[in-house]
Amino acid sequence: MKVDVGQLDDFSDGEVTIVVANGREIGIVRWSDDVFAVANLCAHQRGPLCRGSLSPRLESREPGAMELAEGAPVIACPWHGWEFDVRTGRAVWDEGYAVRTYPVQVENGRILLDLAPRRQAAR
Ligand code: FES
């Protein structure tokens, strides 16, 4: 089921905006040319994940080569700091933990969410 959550231009780049779609609080992350959607429910103790802060993920392919992955936003939960990759919903420190993410399409400038969950919390 696709749900229209608003006009793309109304969402600020580099920020998370919480919307309510079919009774679910979902954070919409506009990140350069990409848009992601993640449930506002932390996998740790069900905190308000999407009220946390966003930053690019740090990655490294070899020792001494750590760099910011600008296309990979991470959101940090405001309660205890668990960090999740917004693209996959997986926790950065242990991919066995995950939050729900939702497929996003942008059509005619509108953001459409598919509310069938992409991933379930793994633990
Ligand atoms: S509830 Fe999110 S880190 Fe604890």
Short mmCIF file of N, CA, C and O and ligand atoms in Angstrom, two decimals:
data_model
loop_
_atom_site.label_atom_id
_atom_site.label_comp_id
_atom_site.label_asym_id
_atom_site.label_seq_id
_atom_site.Cartn_x
_atom_site.Cartn_y
_atom_site.Cartn_z
N MET A 1 0.84 -1.19 0.00
CA MET A 1 0.00 0.00 0.00
C MET A 1 0.89 1.25 0.00
O MET A 1 1.74 1.41 0.86
N LYS A 2 0.69 2.10 -1.01
CA LYS A 2 1.47 3.33 -1.08
C LYS A 2 0.71 4.48 -0.44
O LYS A 2 -0.50 4.62 -0.64
N VAL A 3 1.46 5.27 0.33
CA VAL A 3 0.86 6.41 1.02
C VAL A 3 1.65 7.66 0.66
O VAL A 3 2.89 7.68 0.79
N ASP A 4 0.95 8.69 0.23
CA ASP A 4 1.57 9.98 -0.09
C ASP A 4 1.79 10.75 1.21
O ASP A 4 0.83 11.02 1.94
N VAL A 5 3.06 11.10 1.50
CA VAL A 5 3.35 11.80 2.76
C VAL A 5 3.76 13.24 2.54
O VAL A 5 4.09 13.94 3.50
N GLY A 6 3.77 13.70 1.28
CA GLY A 6 4.01 15.13 1.08
C GLY A 6 4.88 15.45 -0.11
O GLY A 6 5.38 14.56 -0.82
N GLN A 7 5.05 16.74 -0.29
CA GLN A 7 5.83 17.28 -1.40
C GLN A 7 7.31 17.22 -1.06
O GLN A 7 7.71 17.67 0.03
N LEU A 8 8.11 16.69 -1.96
CA LEU A 8 9.56 16.56 -1.72
C LEU A 8 10.18 17.88 -1.28
O LEU A 8 10.99 17.93 -0.35
N ASP A 9 9.79 18.96 -1.92
CA ASP A 9 10.40 20.27 -1.62
C ASP A 9 10.10 20.75 -0.20
O ASP A 9 10.77 21.66 0.29
N ASP A 10 9.13 20.17 0.45
CA ASP A 10 8.80 20.56 1.82
C ASP A 10 9.70 19.88 2.86
O ASP A 10 9.60 20.17 4.05
N PHE A 11 10.56 18.95 2.41
CA PHE A 11 11.45 18.23 3.32
C PHE A 11 12.87 18.77 3.14
O PHE A 11 13.40 18.79 2.03
N SER A 12 13.47 19.20 4.22
CA SER A 12 14.81 19.81 4.15
C SER A 12 15.88 18.75 3.98
O SER A 12 15.86 17.70 4.64
N ASP A 13 16.85 19.06 3.12
CA ASP A 13 17.98 18.16 2.89
C ASP A 13 18.82 18.02 4.17
O ASP A 13 19.07 19.00 4.87
N GLY A 14 19.21 16.79 4.48
CA GLY A 14 20.07 16.55 5.64
C GLY A 14 19.33 16.52 6.96
O GLY A 14 19.96 16.52 8.01
N GLU A 15 18.01 16.47 6.89
CA GLU A 15 17.22 16.43 8.13
C GLU A 15 16.24 15.26 8.12
O GLU A 15 15.90 14.74 7.05
N VAL A 16 15.78 14.90 9.29
CA VAL A 16 14.73 13.89 9.40
C VAL A 16 13.44 14.61 9.81
O VAL A 16 13.44 15.43 10.73
N THR A 17 12.37 14.29 9.11
CA THR A 17 11.06 14.89 9.38
C THR A 17 10.10 13.75 9.72
O THR A 17 9.97 12.79 8.95
N ILE A 18 9.46 13.86 10.86
CA ILE A 18 8.53 12.80 11.28
C ILE A 18 7.15 13.07 10.70
O ILE A 18 6.60 14.16 10.84
N VAL A 19 6.60 12.05 10.03
CA VAL A 19 5.24 12.11 9.51
C VAL A 19 4.44 10.97 10.16
O VAL A 19 5.01 10.03 10.73
N VAL A 20 3.13 11.07 10.07
CA VAL A 20 2.27 9.97 10.51
C VAL A 20 1.57 9.42 9.28
O VAL A 20 0.91 10.16 8.55
N ALA A 21 1.77 8.14 9.03
CA ALA A 21 1.17 7.48 7.88
C ALA A 21 0.49 6.21 8.36
O ALA A 21 1.14 5.34 8.95
N ASN A 22 -0.79 6.13 8.16
CA ASN A 22 -1.58 4.98 8.62
C ASN A 22 -1.34 4.68 10.10
O ASN A 22 -1.19 3.54 10.49
N GLY A 23 -1.25 5.74 10.90
CA GLY A 23 -1.09 5.57 12.33
C GLY A 23 0.32 5.28 12.79
O GLY A 23 0.55 5.12 13.98
N ARG A 24 1.27 5.20 11.86
CA ARG A 24 2.67 4.92 12.23
C ARG A 24 3.48 6.20 12.13
O ARG A 24 3.39 6.94 11.15
N GLU A 25 4.32 6.46 13.14
CA GLU A 25 5.27 7.57 13.04
C GLU A 25 6.49 7.09 12.26
O GLU A 25 7.12 6.09 12.63
N ILE A 26 6.79 7.83 11.20
CA ILE A 26 7.89 7.45 10.31
C ILE A 26 8.74 8.68 10.04
O ILE A 26 8.23 9.77 9.79
N GLY A 27 10.06 8.49 10.14
CA GLY A 27 10.98 9.57 9.84
C GLY A 27 11.35 9.55 8.36
O GLY A 27 11.79 8.52 7.83
N ILE A 28 11.15 10.69 7.70
CA ILE A 28 11.54 10.83 6.30
C ILE A 28 12.88 11.56 6.28
O ILE A 28 13.01 12.66 6.82
N VAL A 29 13.87 10.92 5.68
CA VAL A 29 15.21 11.50 5.62
C VAL A 29 15.50 11.87 4.17
O VAL A 29 15.55 11.01 3.29
N ARG A 30 15.64 13.16 3.93
CA ARG A 30 16.07 13.62 2.61
C ARG A 30 17.57 13.82 2.70
O ARG A 30 18.07 14.58 3.54
N TRP A 31 18.29 13.12 1.82
CA TRP A 31 19.74 13.08 1.91
C TRP A 31 20.31 13.24 0.50
O TRP A 31 20.34 12.29 -0.26
N SER A 32 20.67 14.44 0.13
CA SER A 32 21.08 14.78 -1.25
C SER A 32 19.98 14.34 -2.22
O SER A 32 18.86 14.78 -2.09
N ASP A 33 20.31 13.42 -3.13
CA ASP A 33 19.32 13.01 -4.13
C ASP A 33 18.48 11.83 -3.65
O ASP A 33 17.64 11.33 -4.41
N ASP A 34 18.70 11.36 -2.45
CA ASP A 34 17.98 10.18 -1.95
C ASP A 34 16.96 10.57 -0.89
O ASP A 34 17.11 11.58 -0.20
N VAL A 35 15.96 9.72 -0.76
CA VAL A 35 14.97 9.87 0.31
C VAL A 35 14.81 8.50 0.95
O VAL A 35 14.66 7.48 0.25
N PHE A 36 14.85 8.46 2.28
CA PHE A 36 14.71 7.22 3.03
C PHE A 36 13.59 7.37 4.05
O PHE A 36 13.24 8.50 4.44
N ALA A 37 13.06 6.24 4.48
CA ALA A 37 12.01 6.26 5.49
C ALA A 37 12.32 5.20 6.55
O ALA A 37 12.62 4.05 6.22
N VAL A 38 12.26 5.61 7.80
CA VAL A 38 12.59 4.71 8.90
C VAL A 38 11.58 4.92 10.04
O VAL A 38 11.14 6.04 10.31
N ALA A 39 11.19 3.82 10.66
CA ALA A 39 10.23 3.91 11.76
C ALA A 39 10.79 4.70 12.93
O ALA A 39 11.98 4.58 13.25
N ASN A 40 9.93 5.48 13.54
CA ASN A 40 10.35 6.28 14.71
C ASN A 40 10.25 5.42 15.97
O ASN A 40 9.56 5.76 16.92
N LEU A 41 10.93 4.30 15.94
CA LEU A 41 10.86 3.35 17.05
C LEU A 41 12.18 2.60 17.13
O LEU A 41 12.49 1.76 16.28
N CYS A 42 12.95 2.91 18.13
CA CYS A 42 14.29 2.34 18.27
C CYS A 42 14.22 0.85 18.63
O CYS A 42 13.36 0.41 19.38
N ALA A 43 15.17 0.10 18.09
CA ALA A 43 15.25 -1.34 18.34
C ALA A 43 15.77 -1.66 19.74
O ALA A 43 15.70 -2.81 20.18
N HIS A 44 16.29 -0.68 20.45
CA HIS A 44 16.81 -0.92 21.79
C HIS A 44 15.68 -0.95 22.81
O HIS A 44 15.26 -2.02 23.23
N GLN A 45 15.15 0.22 23.16
CA GLN A 45 14.07 0.27 24.15
C GLN A 45 12.90 1.10 23.64
O GLN A 45 12.23 1.78 24.42
N ARG A 46 12.68 1.04 22.32
CA ARG A 46 11.52 1.68 21.68
C ARG A 46 11.50 3.20 21.85
O ARG A 46 10.46 3.83 21.93
N GLY A 47 12.69 3.79 21.93
CA GLY A 47 12.80 5.25 22.01
C GLY A 47 12.43 5.91 20.68
O GLY A 47 12.29 5.26 19.65
N PRO A 48 12.28 7.27 20.73
CA PRO A 48 11.90 8.03 19.54
C PRO A 48 13.10 8.28 18.63
O PRO A 48 13.62 9.39 18.55
N LEU A 49 13.51 7.24 17.94
CA LEU A 49 14.73 7.25 17.14
C LEU A 49 14.84 8.49 16.24
O LEU A 49 15.91 9.10 16.13
N CYS A 50 13.74 8.87 15.60
CA CYS A 50 13.81 9.92 14.58
C CYS A 50 13.89 11.32 15.18
O CYS A 50 13.95 12.31 14.44
N ARG A 51 13.92 11.42 16.49
CA ARG A 51 14.21 12.71 17.12
C ARG A 51 15.72 12.85 17.37
O ARG A 51 16.17 13.84 17.95
N GLY A 52 16.49 11.86 16.93
CA GLY A 52 17.94 11.89 17.08
C GLY A 52 18.61 12.66 15.95
O GLY A 52 17.95 13.27 15.11
N SER A 53 19.92 12.60 15.94
CA SER A 53 20.69 13.38 14.96
C SER A 53 21.18 12.51 13.81
O SER A 53 21.40 11.30 13.97
N LEU A 54 21.35 13.15 12.65
CA LEU A 54 21.83 12.48 11.44
C LEU A 54 23.27 12.88 11.17
O LEU A 54 23.67 14.02 11.41
N SER A 55 24.02 11.93 10.62
CA SER A 55 25.38 12.24 10.16
C SER A 55 25.76 11.22 9.10
O SER A 55 25.16 10.14 9.02
N PRO A 56 26.78 11.52 8.29
CA PRO A 56 27.27 10.50 7.35
C PRO A 56 27.99 9.39 8.12
O PRO A 56 28.58 9.63 9.16
N ARG A 57 27.94 8.19 7.56
CA ARG A 57 28.58 7.04 8.20
C ARG A 57 30.09 7.07 7.96
O ARG A 57 30.55 7.42 6.89
N LEU A 58 30.85 6.67 8.97
CA LEU A 58 32.29 6.49 8.80
C LEU A 58 32.55 5.08 8.30
O LEU A 58 32.02 4.11 8.85
N GLU A 59 33.34 4.95 7.25
CA GLU A 59 33.66 3.63 6.70
C GLU A 59 35.15 3.55 6.39
O GLU A 59 35.81 4.57 6.21
N SER A 60 35.62 2.32 6.31
CA SER A 60 37.02 2.10 5.97
C SER A 60 37.18 0.77 5.26
O SER A 60 36.62 -0.24 5.68
N ARG A 61 37.94 0.75 4.17
CA ARG A 61 38.20 -0.50 3.45
C ARG A 61 39.53 -1.10 3.84
O ARG A 61 39.84 -2.22 3.51
N GLU A 62 40.36 -0.29 4.54
CA GLU A 62 41.67 -0.78 4.97
C GLU A 62 42.15 0.10 6.13
O GLU A 62 41.63 1.21 6.31
N PRO A 63 43.10 -0.38 6.90
CA PRO A 63 43.59 0.44 8.01
C PRO A 63 44.09 1.79 7.53
O PRO A 63 44.77 1.89 6.49
N GLY A 64 43.74 2.81 8.24
CA GLY A 64 44.20 4.16 7.94
C GLY A 64 43.43 4.85 6.84
O GLY A 64 43.82 5.95 6.41
N ALA A 65 42.35 4.25 6.36
CA ALA A 65 41.62 4.84 5.23
C ALA A 65 40.19 5.22 5.61
O ALA A 65 39.32 5.31 4.75
N MET A 66 39.96 5.47 6.88
CA MET A 66 38.61 5.79 7.30
C MET A 66 38.18 7.13 6.71
O MET A 66 38.93 8.09 6.69
N GLU A 67 36.93 7.16 6.22
CA GLU A 67 36.40 8.38 5.62
C GLU A 67 34.89 8.42 5.79
O GLU A 67 34.25 7.39 6.05
N LEU A 68 34.33 9.61 5.63
CA LEU A 68 32.89 9.75 5.69
C LEU A 68 32.28 9.24 4.40
O LEU A 68 32.71 9.61 3.31
N ALA A 69 31.27 8.39 4.51
CA ALA A 69 30.52 7.91 3.35
C ALA A 69 29.32 8.85 3.20
O ALA A 69 28.30 8.67 3.86
N GLU A 70 29.49 9.85 2.37
CA GLU A 70 28.49 10.92 2.30
C GLU A 70 27.11 10.42 1.88
O GLU A 70 26.11 11.04 2.20
N GLY A 71 27.05 9.30 1.16
CA GLY A 71 25.76 8.79 0.71
C GLY A 71 25.10 7.85 1.69
O GLY A 71 24.07 7.25 1.37
N ALA A 72 25.69 7.71 2.87
CA ALA A 72 25.20 6.73 3.85
C ALA A 72 24.83 7.42 5.16
O ALA A 72 25.66 7.51 6.06
N PRO A 73 23.60 7.90 5.29
CA PRO A 73 23.23 8.56 6.53
C PRO A 73 23.03 7.58 7.68
O PRO A 73 22.53 6.47 7.51
N VAL A 74 23.44 8.03 8.86
CA VAL A 74 23.25 7.27 10.10
C VAL A 74 22.45 8.15 11.04
O VAL A 74 22.68 9.36 11.14
N ILE A 75 21.50 7.53 11.73
CA ILE A 75 20.74 8.27 12.73
C ILE A 75 21.05 7.70 14.11
O ILE A 75 21.14 6.49 14.28
N ALA A 76 21.28 8.62 15.06
CA ALA A 76 21.62 8.21 16.43
C ALA A 76 20.42 8.46 17.33
O ALA A 76 19.89 9.57 17.39
N CYS A 77 20.00 7.45 18.04
CA CYS A 77 18.84 7.56 18.92
C CYS A 77 19.15 8.53 20.07
O CYS A 77 20.23 8.47 20.67
N PRO A 78 18.21 9.41 20.41
CA PRO A 78 18.48 10.39 21.47
C PRO A 78 18.49 9.79 22.87
O PRO A 78 18.96 10.44 23.80
N TRP A 79 17.99 8.57 23.04
CA TRP A 79 17.93 8.02 24.40
C TRP A 79 19.27 7.45 24.85
O TRP A 79 19.76 7.80 25.92
N HIS A 80 19.88 6.54 24.09
CA HIS A 80 21.12 5.91 24.53
C HIS A 80 22.17 5.86 23.43
O HIS A 80 23.19 5.18 23.57
N GLY A 81 21.91 6.53 22.32
CA GLY A 81 22.94 6.68 21.30
C GLY A 81 23.11 5.54 20.31
O GLY A 81 24.08 5.55 19.54
N TRP A 82 22.23 4.55 20.33
CA TRP A 82 22.37 3.51 19.31
C TRP A 82 22.25 4.16 17.94
O TRP A 82 21.37 5.00 17.71
N GLU A 83 23.13 3.74 17.02
CA GLU A 83 23.17 4.34 15.69
C GLU A 83 22.74 3.32 14.63
O GLU A 83 23.15 2.16 14.68
N PHE A 84 21.93 3.79 13.70
CA PHE A 84 21.38 2.91 12.66
C PHE A 84 21.64 3.51 11.29
O PHE A 84 21.47 4.72 11.08
N ASP A 85 22.05 2.63 10.35
CA ASP A 85 22.21 3.04 8.96
C ASP A 85 20.81 3.23 8.38
O ASP A 85 20.01 2.28 8.33
N VAL A 86 20.52 4.43 7.95
CA VAL A 86 19.16 4.76 7.49
C VAL A 86 18.79 3.99 6.22
O VAL A 86 17.63 3.70 5.97
N ARG A 87 19.79 3.61 5.41
CA ARG A 87 19.51 2.90 4.16
C ARG A 87 18.98 1.50 4.42
O ARG A 87 18.12 1.00 3.69
N THR A 88 19.50 0.84 5.46
CA THR A 88 19.16 -0.56 5.70
C THR A 88 18.37 -0.77 6.99
O THR A 88 17.76 -1.83 7.17
N GLY A 89 18.46 0.17 7.90
CA GLY A 89 17.87 0.01 9.22
C GLY A 89 18.76 -0.74 10.20
O GLY A 89 18.45 -0.85 11.38
N ARG A 90 19.90 -1.24 9.73
CA ARG A 90 20.77 -2.05 10.59
C ARG A 90 21.58 -1.19 11.56
O ARG A 90 22.08 -0.11 11.17
N ALA A 91 21.75 -1.69 12.79
CA ALA A 91 22.58 -0.99 13.77
C ALA A 91 24.03 -1.01 13.29
O ALA A 91 24.52 -2.02 12.77
N VAL A 92 24.72 0.10 13.50
CA VAL A 92 26.11 0.20 13.06
C VAL A 92 27.00 -0.71 13.89
O VAL A 92 27.90 -1.37 13.36
N TRP A 93 26.75 -0.80 15.16
CA TRP A 93 27.66 -1.56 16.04
C TRP A 93 27.38 -3.07 15.99
O TRP A 93 28.25 -3.86 16.27
N ASP A 94 26.16 -3.47 15.59
CA ASP A 94 25.81 -4.89 15.50
C ASP A 94 24.64 -5.02 14.54
O ASP A 94 23.51 -4.67 14.88
N GLU A 95 24.91 -5.51 13.33
CA GLU A 95 23.88 -5.58 12.30
C GLU A 95 22.78 -6.60 12.62
O GLU A 95 21.82 -6.73 11.88
N GLY A 96 22.93 -7.29 13.75
CA GLY A 96 21.86 -8.19 14.19
C GLY A 96 20.65 -7.43 14.71
O GLY A 96 19.57 -8.00 14.85
N TYR A 97 20.85 -6.17 15.02
CA TYR A 97 19.74 -5.31 15.46
C TYR A 97 19.33 -4.42 14.29
O TYR A 97 20.19 -3.95 13.53
N ALA A 98 18.03 -4.17 14.19
CA ALA A 98 17.57 -3.32 13.08
C ALA A 98 16.26 -2.64 13.44
O ALA A 98 15.49 -3.13 14.26
N VAL A 99 16.04 -1.51 12.80
CA VAL A 99 14.76 -0.83 12.87
C VAL A 99 14.08 -0.99 11.50
O VAL A 99 14.73 -1.28 10.50
N ARG A 100 12.79 -0.79 11.49
CA ARG A 100 12.06 -0.91 10.23
C ARG A 100 12.38 0.24 9.29
O ARG A 100 12.46 1.40 9.71
N THR A 101 12.55 -0.12 8.04
CA THR A 101 12.66 0.89 6.99
C THR A 101 11.56 0.61 5.97
O THR A 101 11.00 -0.50 5.94
N TYR A 102 11.26 1.60 5.16
CA TYR A 102 10.17 1.47 4.19
C TYR A 102 10.65 1.93 2.82
O TYR A 102 11.34 2.95 2.72
N PRO A 103 10.27 1.21 1.77
CA PRO A 103 10.61 1.67 0.42
C PRO A 103 9.98 3.02 0.12
O PRO A 103 8.84 3.29 0.52
N VAL A 104 10.74 3.86 -0.56
CA VAL A 104 10.29 5.21 -0.90
C VAL A 104 10.36 5.39 -2.42
O VAL A 104 11.33 4.96 -3.05
N GLN A 105 9.36 6.03 -2.96
CA GLN A 105 9.38 6.47 -4.36
C GLN A 105 9.06 7.95 -4.39
O GLN A 105 8.26 8.42 -3.57
N VAL A 106 9.66 8.65 -5.33
CA VAL A 106 9.29 10.04 -5.57
C VAL A 106 8.67 10.10 -6.96
O VAL A 106 9.32 9.74 -7.95
N GLU A 107 7.42 10.49 -7.01
CA GLU A 107 6.70 10.58 -8.28
C GLU A 107 6.05 11.95 -8.38
O GLU A 107 5.29 12.35 -7.49
N ASN A 108 6.36 12.63 -9.47
CA ASN A 108 5.81 13.97 -9.69
C ASN A 108 6.03 14.89 -8.51
O ASN A 108 5.14 15.65 -8.13
N GLY A 109 7.20 14.75 -7.88
CA GLY A 109 7.53 15.62 -6.76
C GLY A 109 6.89 15.24 -5.44
O GLY A 109 7.05 15.95 -4.45
N ARG A 110 6.18 14.12 -5.42
CA ARG A 110 5.53 13.67 -4.18
C ARG A 110 6.29 12.47 -3.62
O ARG A 110 6.79 11.62 -4.37
N ILE A 111 6.36 12.37 -2.30
CA ILE A 111 7.01 11.24 -1.64
C ILE A 111 5.96 10.20 -1.32
O ILE A 111 4.98 10.47 -0.61
N LEU A 112 6.17 8.99 -1.86
CA LEU A 112 5.24 7.88 -1.63
C LEU A 112 5.95 6.79 -0.85
O LEU A 112 7.05 6.36 -1.21
N LEU A 113 5.32 6.34 0.23
CA LEU A 113 5.87 5.25 1.04
C LEU A 113 5.11 3.97 0.78
O LEU A 113 3.87 3.99 0.67
N ASP A 114 5.86 2.86 0.72
CA ASP A 114 5.23 1.55 0.70
C ASP A 114 5.30 1.05 2.15
O ASP A 114 6.38 0.81 2.66
N LEU A 115 4.16 0.91 2.78
CA LEU A 115 4.16 0.61 4.22
C LEU A 115 4.37 -0.86 4.54
O LEU A 115 4.40 -1.23 5.72
N ALA A 116 4.55 -1.71 3.54
CA ALA A 116 4.99 -3.07 3.83
C ALA A 116 6.43 -2.98 4.29
O ALA A 116 7.27 -2.41 3.59
N PRO A 117 6.77 -3.45 5.48
CA PRO A 117 8.13 -3.24 6.00
C PRO A 117 9.17 -3.94 5.15
O PRO A 117 8.98 -5.05 4.69
N ARG A 118 10.29 -3.23 4.95
CA ARG A 118 11.43 -3.80 4.21
C ARG A 118 12.17 -4.79 5.08
O ARG A 118 12.60 -5.83 4.64
N ARG A 119 12.33 -4.42 6.34
CA ARG A 119 13.06 -5.30 7.26
C ARG A 119 12.34 -5.30 8.61
O ARG A 119 11.78 -4.31 9.01
N GLN A 120 12.44 -6.40 9.26
CA GLN A 120 11.94 -6.52 10.63
C GLN A 120 13.13 -6.45 11.58
O GLN A 120 14.24 -6.79 11.20
N ALA A 121 12.87 -6.00 12.79
CA ALA A 121 13.92 -6.05 13.80
C ALA A 121 14.38 -7.49 13.94
O ALA A 121 13.58 -8.42 14.00
N ALA A 122 15.69 -7.71 13.92
CA ALA A 122 16.23 -9.07 13.91
C ALA A 122 16.29 -9.69 15.30
O ALA A 122 16.39 -10.90 15.42
N ARG A 123 16.24 -8.87 16.34
CA ARG A 123 16.31 -9.43 17.70
C ARG A 123 15.19 -8.89 18.53
O ARG A 123 14.68 -7.85 18.29
S1 FES B 1 16.00 3.46 23.11
FE1 FES B 1 17.23 4.04 21.43
S2 FES B 1 19.24 3.72 22.11
FE2 FES B 1 18.01 3.10 23.74
#
